[in-house]
PDB file of C-alpha atoms in Angstrom:
ATOM      1  CA  MET A   1      66.711 103.328  97.775  1.00 46.00           C
ATOM      2  CA  ASN A   2      65.044 103.675 101.187  1.00 53.00           C
ATOM      3  CA  LYS A   3      63.984 106.935 102.794  1.00 53.00           C
ATOM      4  CA  ASP A   4      66.945 107.152 105.174  1.00 53.00           C
ATOM      5  CA  THR A   5      69.433 106.648 102.347  1.00 49.00           C
ATOM      6  CA  LYS A   6      67.710 109.302 100.223  1.00 49.00           C
ATOM      7  CA  GLU A   7      67.898 111.780 103.092  1.00 48.00           C
ATOM      8  CA  ARG A   8      71.601 111.077 103.694  1.00 45.00           C
ATOM      9  CA  LYS A   9      72.368 111.507 100.014  1.00 45.00           C
ATOM     10  CA  ARG A  10      70.431 114.787  99.866  1.00 54.00           C
ATOM     11  CA  ASP A  11      71.916 116.205 103.066  1.00 80.00           C
ATOM     12  CA  LYS A  12      75.593 115.566 102.326  1.00 92.00           C
ATOM     13  CA  LYS A  13      77.211 115.487  98.928  1.00 96.00           C
ATOM     14  CA  LYS A  14      79.909 112.872  98.654  1.00 98.00           C
ATOM     15  CA  VAL A  15      82.147 111.198  96.120  1.00 98.00           C
ATOM     16  CA  ALA A  16      83.787 107.761  96.228  1.00 98.00           C
ATOM     17  CA  VAL A  17      87.360 107.426  94.999  1.00 98.00           C
ATOM     18  CA  ILE A  18      88.920 104.041  94.233  1.00 98.00           C
ATOM     19  CA  THR A  19      92.668 104.091  93.632  1.00 96.00           C
ATOM     20  CA  ALA A  20      93.995 101.365  91.321  1.00 94.00           C
ATOM     21  CA  ARG A  21      97.568 101.552  90.093  1.00 89.00           C
ATOM     22  CA  SER A  22      98.568  98.779  87.687  1.00 87.00           C
ATOM     23  CA  GLY A  23     102.215  98.337  88.647  1.00 74.00           C
ATOM     24  CA  SER A  24     101.973  96.020  91.638  1.00 77.00           C
ATOM     25  CA  LYS A  25     105.301  94.258  92.221  1.00 74.00           C
ATOM     26  CA  GLY A  26     104.467  91.697  94.904  1.00 78.00           C
ATOM     27  CA  LEU A  27     101.326  90.297  93.285  1.00 88.00           C
ATOM     28  CA  LYS A  28     101.082  91.174  89.596  1.00 88.00           C
ATOM     29  CA  ASP A  29      97.900  93.055  88.653  1.00 92.00           C
ATOM     30  CA  LYS A  30      96.428  92.268  92.060  1.00 94.00           C
ATOM     31  CA  ASN A  31      93.708  94.924  91.699  1.00 96.00           C
ATOM     32  CA  ILE A  32      92.074  92.963  88.878  1.00 96.00           C
ATOM     33  CA  LEU A  33      92.802  89.392  89.964  1.00 97.00           C
ATOM     34  CA  ASP A  34      89.774  87.133  89.712  1.00 97.00           C
ATOM     35  CA  ILE A  35      87.850  86.499  92.921  1.00 97.00           C
ATOM     36  CA  CYS A  36      84.858  84.227  92.426  1.00 97.00           C
ATOM     37  CA  GLY A  37      84.308  85.299  88.830  1.00 97.00           C
ATOM     38  CA  LYS A  38      84.930  89.046  89.170  1.00 97.00           C
ATOM     39  CA  PRO A  39      88.044  91.211  89.075  1.00 98.00           C
ATOM     40  CA  MET A  40      88.891  92.297  92.608  1.00 98.00           C
ATOM     41  CA  ILE A  41      88.308  95.984  91.880  1.00 98.00           C
ATOM     42  CA  ALA A  42      84.691  95.217  90.943  1.00 98.00           C
ATOM     43  CA  TYR A  43      83.789  94.528  94.573  1.00 98.00           C
ATOM     44  CA  SER A  44      84.782  98.039  95.644  1.00 98.00           C
ATOM     45  CA  ILE A  45      82.977  99.637  92.709  1.00 98.00           C
ATOM     46  CA  GLU A  46      79.831  97.642  93.431  1.00 98.00           C
ATOM     47  CA  ALA A  47      79.991  98.448  97.158  1.00 98.00           C
ATOM     48  CA  ALA A  48      80.095 102.165  96.364  1.00 98.00           C
ATOM     49  CA  ILE A  49      77.367 102.068  93.716  1.00 98.00           C
ATOM     50  CA  THR A  50      75.059  99.746  95.660  1.00 98.00           C
ATOM     51  CA  SER A  51      75.251 102.010  98.715  1.00 98.00           C
ATOM     52  CA  ASN A  52      73.373 104.695  96.707  1.00 97.00           C
ATOM     53  CA  LEU A  53      75.257 107.370  98.615  1.00 97.00           C
ATOM     54  CA  PHE A  54      77.584 108.943  96.077  1.00 98.00           C
ATOM     55  CA  GLU A  55      77.168 111.552  93.384  1.00 97.00           C
ATOM     56  CA  GLN A  56      80.149 110.022  91.610  1.00 97.00           C
ATOM     57  CA  VAL A  57      82.148 106.807  91.898  1.00 98.00           C
ATOM     58  CA  ILE A  58      85.586 107.447  90.420  1.00 98.00           C
ATOM     59  CA  VAL A  59      88.472 105.074  89.742  1.00 98.00           C
ATOM     60  CA  SER A  60      91.877 106.752  89.546  1.00 97.00           C
ATOM     61  CA  THR A  61      94.212 104.592  87.483  1.00 95.00           C
ATOM     62  CA  ASP A  62      97.174 104.674  85.119  1.00 93.00           C
ATOM     63  CA  SER A  63      95.941 101.726  83.055  1.00 93.00           C
ATOM     64  CA  GLU A  64      93.546 101.738  80.128  1.00 95.00           C
ATOM     65  CA  ARG A  65      92.854  98.067  80.852  1.00 96.00           C
ATOM     66  CA  TYR A  66      91.881  98.893  84.424  1.00 97.00           C
ATOM     67  CA  GLY A  67      89.834 101.787  83.074  1.00 97.00           C
ATOM     68  CA  ARG A  68      87.833  99.534  80.741  1.00 98.00           C
ATOM     69  CA  ILE A  69      87.127  97.090  83.566  1.00 98.00           C
ATOM     70  CA  SER A  70      86.093  99.908  85.904  1.00 98.00           C
ATOM     71  CA  LYS A  71      83.689 101.381  83.360  1.00 98.00           C
ATOM     72  CA  LYS A  72      82.191  97.927  82.772  1.00 98.00           C
ATOM     73  CA  TYR A  73      81.194  97.802  86.434  1.00 98.00           C
ATOM     74  CA  GLY A  74      79.753 101.322  86.419  1.00 97.00           C
ATOM     75  CA  ALA A  75      82.546 103.623  87.616  1.00 98.00           C
ATOM     76  CA  GLU A  76      83.843 106.827  86.086  1.00 98.00           C
ATOM     77  CA  VAL A  77      87.564 106.839  85.327  1.00 98.00           C
ATOM     78  CA  MET A  78      90.244 109.459  85.862  1.00 97.00           C
ATOM     79  CA  TYR A  79      93.556 108.628  84.250  1.00 96.00           C
ATOM     80  CA  ARG A  80      96.532 109.864  86.231  1.00 91.00           C
ATOM     81  CA  GLY A  81      99.827 111.112  84.852  1.00 84.00           C
ATOM     82  CA  ASN A  82     103.165 109.270  84.897  1.00 77.00           C
ATOM     83  CA  GLU A  83     104.311 111.085  88.042  1.00 77.00           C
ATOM     84  CA  LEU A  84     101.439 109.419  89.932  1.00 78.00           C
ATOM     85  CA  SER A  85     101.884 105.979  88.374  1.00 71.00           C
ATOM     86  CA  ASN A  86     104.893 104.609  90.223  1.00 71.00           C
ATOM     87  CA  ASP A  87     105.257 103.050  93.650  1.00 71.00           C
ATOM     88  CA  ARG A  88     106.684 106.289  95.045  1.00 73.00           C
ATOM     89  CA  ALA A  89     103.401 108.138  94.530  1.00 74.00           C
ATOM     90  CA  ALA A  90     101.773 108.470  97.948  1.00 88.00           C
ATOM     91  CA  THR A  91      98.032 108.084  98.459  1.00 91.00           C
ATOM     92  CA  TYR A  92      97.853 111.768  99.312  1.00 94.00           C
ATOM     93  CA  MET A  93      99.300 112.734  95.930  1.00 93.00           C
ATOM     94  CA  VAL A  94      96.691 110.647  94.085  1.00 94.00           C
ATOM     95  CA  LEU A  95      93.787 111.992  96.142  1.00 96.00           C
ATOM     96  CA  GLU A  96      95.070 115.538  95.790  1.00 96.00           C
ATOM     97  CA  ASP A  97      95.011 115.071  92.004  1.00 95.00           C
ATOM     98  CA  VAL A  98      91.425 113.766  92.041  1.00 97.00           C
ATOM     99  CA  LEU A  99      90.101 116.406  94.453  1.00 97.00           C
ATOM    100  CA  HIS A 100      91.735 119.270  92.550  1.00 96.00           C
ATOM    101  CA  ARG A 101      90.348 118.050  89.242  1.00 96.00           C
ATOM    102  CA  LEU A 102      86.879 117.769  90.740  1.00 97.00           C
ATOM    103  CA  ALA A 103      87.140 121.299  92.151  1.00 96.00           C
ATOM    104  CA  GLN A 104      88.275 122.635  88.780  1.00 95.00           C
ATOM    105  CA  ALA A 105      85.189 121.021  87.239  1.00 94.00           C
ATOM    106  CA  GLY A 106      82.987 122.761  89.783  1.00 94.00           C
ATOM    107  CA  ARG A 107      82.185 119.553  91.663  1.00 95.00           C
ATOM    108  CA  GLU A 108      82.217 120.315  95.389  1.00 94.00           C
ATOM    109  CA  TYR A 109      81.564 117.729  98.084  1.00 97.00           C
ATOM    110  CA  ASP A 110      81.022 117.706 101.834  1.00 97.00           C
ATOM    111  CA  TYR A 111      83.265 114.666 102.090  1.00 98.00           C
ATOM    112  CA  PHE A 112      84.830 111.902 100.060  1.00 98.00           C
ATOM    113  CA  ALA A 113      85.347 108.182 100.593  1.00 98.00           C
ATOM    114  CA  LEU A 114      88.526 106.343  99.701  1.00 98.00           C
ATOM    115  CA  LEU A 115      87.809 102.676  98.949  1.00 98.00           C
ATOM    116  CA  GLN A 116      90.940 100.675  98.236  1.00 97.00           C
ATOM    117  CA  PRO A 117      90.355  97.795  95.791  1.00 97.00           C
ATOM    118  CA  THR A 118      92.447  95.443  97.923  1.00 97.00           C
ATOM    119  CA  SER A 119      89.554  95.146 100.423  1.00 98.00           C
ATOM    120  CA  PRO A 120      87.065  93.003  98.463  1.00 98.00           C
ATOM    121  CA  LEU A 121      85.160  91.798 101.559  1.00 97.00           C
ATOM    122  CA  ARG A 122      84.080  95.348 102.409  1.00 98.00           C
ATOM    123  CA  THR A 123      80.448  95.741 101.290  1.00 98.00           C
ATOM    124  CA  ALA A 124      77.825  98.419 100.680  1.00 98.00           C
ATOM    125  CA  ARG A 125      76.578  97.790 104.234  1.00 98.00           C
ATOM    126  CA  HIS A 126      79.933  98.853 105.637  1.00 98.00           C
ATOM    127  CA  VAL A 127      79.968 101.960 103.449  1.00 98.00           C
ATOM    128  CA  ILE A 128      76.443 102.924 104.573  1.00 98.00           C
ATOM    129  CA  GLU A 129      77.177 102.300 108.260  1.00 98.00           C
ATOM    130  CA  ALA A 130      80.459 104.204 108.192  1.00 98.00           C
ATOM    131  CA  SER A 131      78.906 107.145 106.338  1.00 98.00           C
ATOM    132  CA  ALA A 132      75.978 107.324 108.771  1.00 97.00           C
ATOM    133  CA  LEU A 133      78.363 107.251 111.736  1.00 98.00           C
ATOM    134  CA  PHE A 134      80.558 109.956 110.238  1.00 98.00           C
ATOM    135  CA  GLU A 135      77.653 112.212 109.315  1.00 97.00           C
ATOM    136  CA  SER A 136      76.256 111.949 112.829  1.00 97.00           C
ATOM    137  CA  LYS A 137      79.545 113.282 114.246  1.00 97.00           C
ATOM    138  CA  MET A 138      80.838 115.632 111.555  1.00 96.00           C
ATOM    139  CA  GLU A 139      80.786 118.601 113.922  1.00 96.00           C
ATOM    140  CA  ASP A 140      83.450 116.917 116.046  1.00 97.00           C
ATOM    141  CA  PHE A 141      85.369 114.869 113.465  1.00 98.00           C
ATOM    142  CA  ASP A 142      86.953 115.543 110.083  1.00 98.00           C
ATOM    143  CA  PHE A 143      87.832 111.946 109.176  1.00 98.00           C
ATOM    144  CA  LEU A 144      86.752 108.353 109.643  1.00 98.00           C
ATOM    145  CA  VAL A 145      89.041 105.330 109.341  1.00 98.00           C
ATOM    146  CA  SER A 146      87.959 101.692 109.381  1.00 98.00           C
ATOM    147  CA  VAL A 147      89.803  99.480 111.841  1.00 98.00           C
ATOM    148  CA  LYS A 148      89.942  95.876 112.990  1.00 97.00           C
ATOM    149  CA  GLU A 149      90.869  94.361 116.301  1.00 93.00           C
ATOM    150  CA  ALA A 150      94.612  93.821 116.168  1.00 89.00           C
ATOM    151  CA  GLU A 151      95.955  90.279 116.045  1.00 82.00           C
ATOM    152  CA  HIS A 152      98.285  91.166 118.919  1.00 77.00           C
ATOM    153  CA  ALA A 153      98.057  93.864 121.560  1.00 77.00           C
ATOM    154  CA  GLY A 154     100.485  96.724 121.005  1.00 77.00           C
ATOM    155  CA  VAL A 155     102.554  95.609 123.976  1.00 75.00           C
ATOM    156  CA  LEU A 156     103.425  92.451 122.003  1.00 78.00           C
ATOM    157  CA  VAL A 157     104.646  94.294 118.896  1.00 83.00           C
ATOM    158  CA  ARG A 158     108.138  95.689 119.311  1.00 86.00           C
ATOM    159  CA  PRO A 159     111.318  95.981 117.208  1.00 91.00           C
ATOM    160  CA  ILE A 160     114.249  93.615 117.614  1.00 93.00           C
ATOM    161  CA  ASP A 161     117.452  95.446 118.485  1.00 88.00           C
ATOM    162  CA  GLU A 162     120.527  95.165 116.261  1.00 92.00           C
ATOM    163  CA  ASP A 163     122.146  92.931 118.857  1.00 93.00           C
ATOM    164  CA  GLY A 164     119.248  90.462 118.514  1.00 93.00           C
ATOM    165  CA  SER A 165     117.996  91.019 122.052  1.00 90.00           C
ATOM    166  CA  LEU A 166     114.406  91.433 123.249  1.00 86.00           C
ATOM    167  CA  LYS A 167     115.247  94.509 125.312  1.00 87.00           C
ATOM    168  CA  TYR A 168     112.158  96.357 124.056  1.00 88.00           C
ATOM    169  CA  PHE A 169     109.829  93.571 125.198  1.00 82.00           C
ATOM    170  CA  ASP A 170     109.685  94.725 128.798  1.00 76.00           C
ATOM    171  CA  THR A 171     106.259  93.359 129.785  1.00 73.00           C
ATOM    172  CA  ASP A 172     105.913  90.646 132.414  1.00 73.00           C
ATOM    173  CA  PHE A 173     104.448  88.097 130.002  1.00 68.00           C
ATOM    174  CA  SER A 174     103.969  85.552 132.777  1.00 68.00           C
ATOM    175  CA  ASN A 175     101.083  87.753 133.937  1.00 66.00           C
ATOM    176  CA  TYR A 176      99.922  88.828 130.485  1.00 63.00           C
ATOM    177  CA  ARG A 177      96.251  88.254 129.704  1.00 63.00           C
ATOM    178  CA  ARG A 178      94.971  88.801 126.168  1.00 57.00           C
ATOM    179  CA  GLN A 179      91.544  89.875 127.402  1.00 56.00           C
ATOM    180  CA  GLY A 180      93.129  92.744 129.283  1.00 63.00           C
ATOM    181  CA  PHE A 181      93.980  94.531 126.042  1.00 66.00           C
ATOM    182  CA  THR A 182      91.878  95.683 123.085  1.00 82.00           C
ATOM    183  CA  ASP A 183      94.093  97.266 120.470  1.00 88.00           C
ATOM    184  CA  TYR A 184      93.052  98.138 116.935  1.00 94.00           C
ATOM    185  CA  SER A 185      94.800  98.730 113.644  1.00 95.00           C
ATOM    186  CA  PRO A 186      93.619 100.417 110.420  1.00 97.00           C
ATOM    187  CA  ASN A 187      92.431  97.780 107.939  1.00 97.00           C
ATOM    188  CA  GLY A 188      92.645  99.862 104.742  1.00 96.00           C
ATOM    189  CA  ALA A 189      89.024  99.273 103.739  1.00 98.00           C
ATOM    190  CA  LEU A 190      87.395 102.670 104.319  1.00 98.00           C
ATOM    191  CA  PHE A 191      88.576 106.227 104.733  1.00 98.00           C
ATOM    192  CA  LEU A 192      86.232 109.231 104.848  1.00 98.00           C
ATOM    193  CA  GLY A 193      87.396 112.824 104.884  1.00 98.00           C
ATOM    194  CA  LYS A 194      86.426 116.444 104.379  1.00 98.00           C
ATOM    195  CA  PRO A 195      88.309 117.562 101.262  1.00 97.00           C
ATOM    196  CA  ASP A 196      89.711 120.886 102.503  1.00 97.00           C
ATOM    197  CA  VAL A 197      90.876 119.456 105.816  1.00 98.00           C
ATOM    198  CA  TYR A 198      92.423 116.430 104.124  1.00 98.00           C
ATOM    199  CA  LEU A 199      94.347 118.574 101.649  1.00 97.00           C
ATOM    200  CA  GLU A 200      95.723 120.558 104.579  1.00 97.00           C
ATOM    201  CA  ASN A 201      96.387 117.542 106.817  1.00 96.00           C
ATOM    202  CA  GLN A 202      97.576 115.160 104.071  1.00 96.00           C
ATOM    203  CA  HIS A 203      96.411 112.136 106.082  1.00 96.00           C
ATOM    204  CA  PHE A 204      93.317 110.720 107.820  1.00 98.00           C
ATOM    205  CA  PHE A 205      94.556 110.179 111.371  1.00 97.00           C
ATOM    206  CA  GLY A 206      94.604 111.954 114.722  1.00 96.00           C
ATOM    207  CA  ALA A 207      92.237 113.260 117.379  1.00 97.00           C
ATOM    208  CA  ARG A 208      89.787 114.514 114.749  1.00 97.00           C
ATOM    209  CA  SER A 209      89.510 111.045 113.196  1.00 98.00           C
ATOM    210  CA  LEU A 210      86.715 108.622 114.097  1.00 98.00           C
ATOM    211  CA  ALA A 211      87.058 104.823 114.158  1.00 98.00           C
ATOM    212  CA  TYR A 212      84.669 102.462 112.376  1.00 98.00           C
ATOM    213  CA  LYS A 213      85.167  98.875 113.572  1.00 98.00           C
ATOM    214  CA  MET A 214      84.995  95.928 111.184  1.00 98.00           C
ATOM    215  CA  SER A 215      85.408  92.181 111.649  1.00 95.00           C
ATOM    216  CA  ARG A 216      88.654  90.464 110.757  1.00 93.00           C
ATOM    217  CA  MET A 217      87.113  88.617 107.820  1.00 94.00           C
ATOM    218  CA  ASP A 218      85.581  91.770 106.345  1.00 96.00           C
ATOM    219  CA  SER A 219      88.950  93.479 106.888  1.00 97.00           C
ATOM    220  CA  ILE A 220      91.019  91.179 104.659  1.00 96.00           C
ATOM    221  CA  ASP A 221      93.536  93.328 102.778  1.00 96.00           C
ATOM    222  CA  VAL A 222      95.067  91.645  99.741  1.00 96.00           C
ATOM    223  CA  ASP A 223      98.763  92.377  99.585  1.00 93.00           C
ATOM    224  CA  GLY A 224     100.431  89.047  98.819  1.00 94.00           C
ATOM    225  CA  ARG A 225      99.536  85.597  97.514  1.00 95.00           C
ATOM    226  CA  LEU A 226      98.437  84.245 100.909  1.00 96.00           C
ATOM    227  CA  ASP A 227      96.053  87.191 101.405  1.00 96.00           C
ATOM    228  CA  TYR A 228      94.620  86.596  97.943  1.00 96.00           C
ATOM    229  CA  GLU A 229      93.998  82.896  98.528  1.00 97.00           C
ATOM    230  CA  PHE A 230      92.352  83.650 101.885  1.00 96.00           C
ATOM    231  CA  ALA A 231      90.155  86.345 100.307  1.00 97.00           C
ATOM    232  CA  CYS A 232      89.004  83.864  97.658  1.00 97.00           C
ATOM    233  CA  LEU A 233      88.153  81.294 100.330  1.00 96.00           C
ATOM    234  CA  CYS A 234      86.200  83.800 102.417  1.00 96.00           C
ATOM    235  CA  MET A 235      84.335  85.131  99.378  1.00 96.00           C
ATOM    236  CA  GLU A 236      83.367  81.604  98.320  1.00 96.00           C
ATOM    237  CA  LYS A 237      81.961  80.918 101.770  1.00 94.00           C
ATOM    238  CA  ARG A 238      80.113  84.226 101.828  1.00 93.00           C
ATOM    239  CA  LEU A 239      78.510  83.538  98.452  1.00 92.00           C
ATOM    240  CA  ARG A 240      77.377  80.147  99.715  1.00 92.00           C
ATOM    241  CA  GLY A 241      75.967  81.726 102.859  1.00 89.00           C
ATOM    242  CA  GLU A 242      78.449  79.919 105.091  1.00 84.00           C
ATOM    243  CA  GLU A 243      80.348  81.257 108.052  1.00 74.00           C
ATOM    244  CA  LEU A 244      84.100  80.868 108.240  1.00 69.00           C
TER     245      LEU A 244
END
């Protein structure tokens, strides 16, 4: 651990939370699918632990199997109740459960990090950079959210009306230039927040939220089969030291 990291850890107390429900419908058990010899959740656990920033690295799960895997890779485990184990349980509800249980145990933190296991290309470097950025601006911001440059500018993303028309696409696309727009979207890889403000706000967004920009490859979010196959390809290339 270098001097700068030691100072950050001493100055601000923080906890990493990794949420891993077992009941994925689209891609069965996606949080523990193998990616280059490791279950996907392992990459988030290792990113948090390797960063040397956190007092605790906690996996919130409903599955004993997920719990055993998480402990194998060095995380603590909090098992959640049935009411937080279905697809109707919002992220806020899960984080509220973890933060309240930590408070009841007398564990107080300046901020917490949410690392979703579906972002296996996010590394300890990203965690360290995002934390340093957030800590440098904590007087003005309560949250940090990782983002990527959007595939399309917002002007190109519109609903289709019930009549099938493109009435909401009202831009003169004959004069549209991609380089004239730089839009971003949250990539799901990193969220930082002050516990009390988050519990009041119930989300990470708004004027008091700071953006941390990541590349598209590092931002891969595994939701379906195509995402998973692409994540495996990118991880293979990274391990071989190749660029995509």
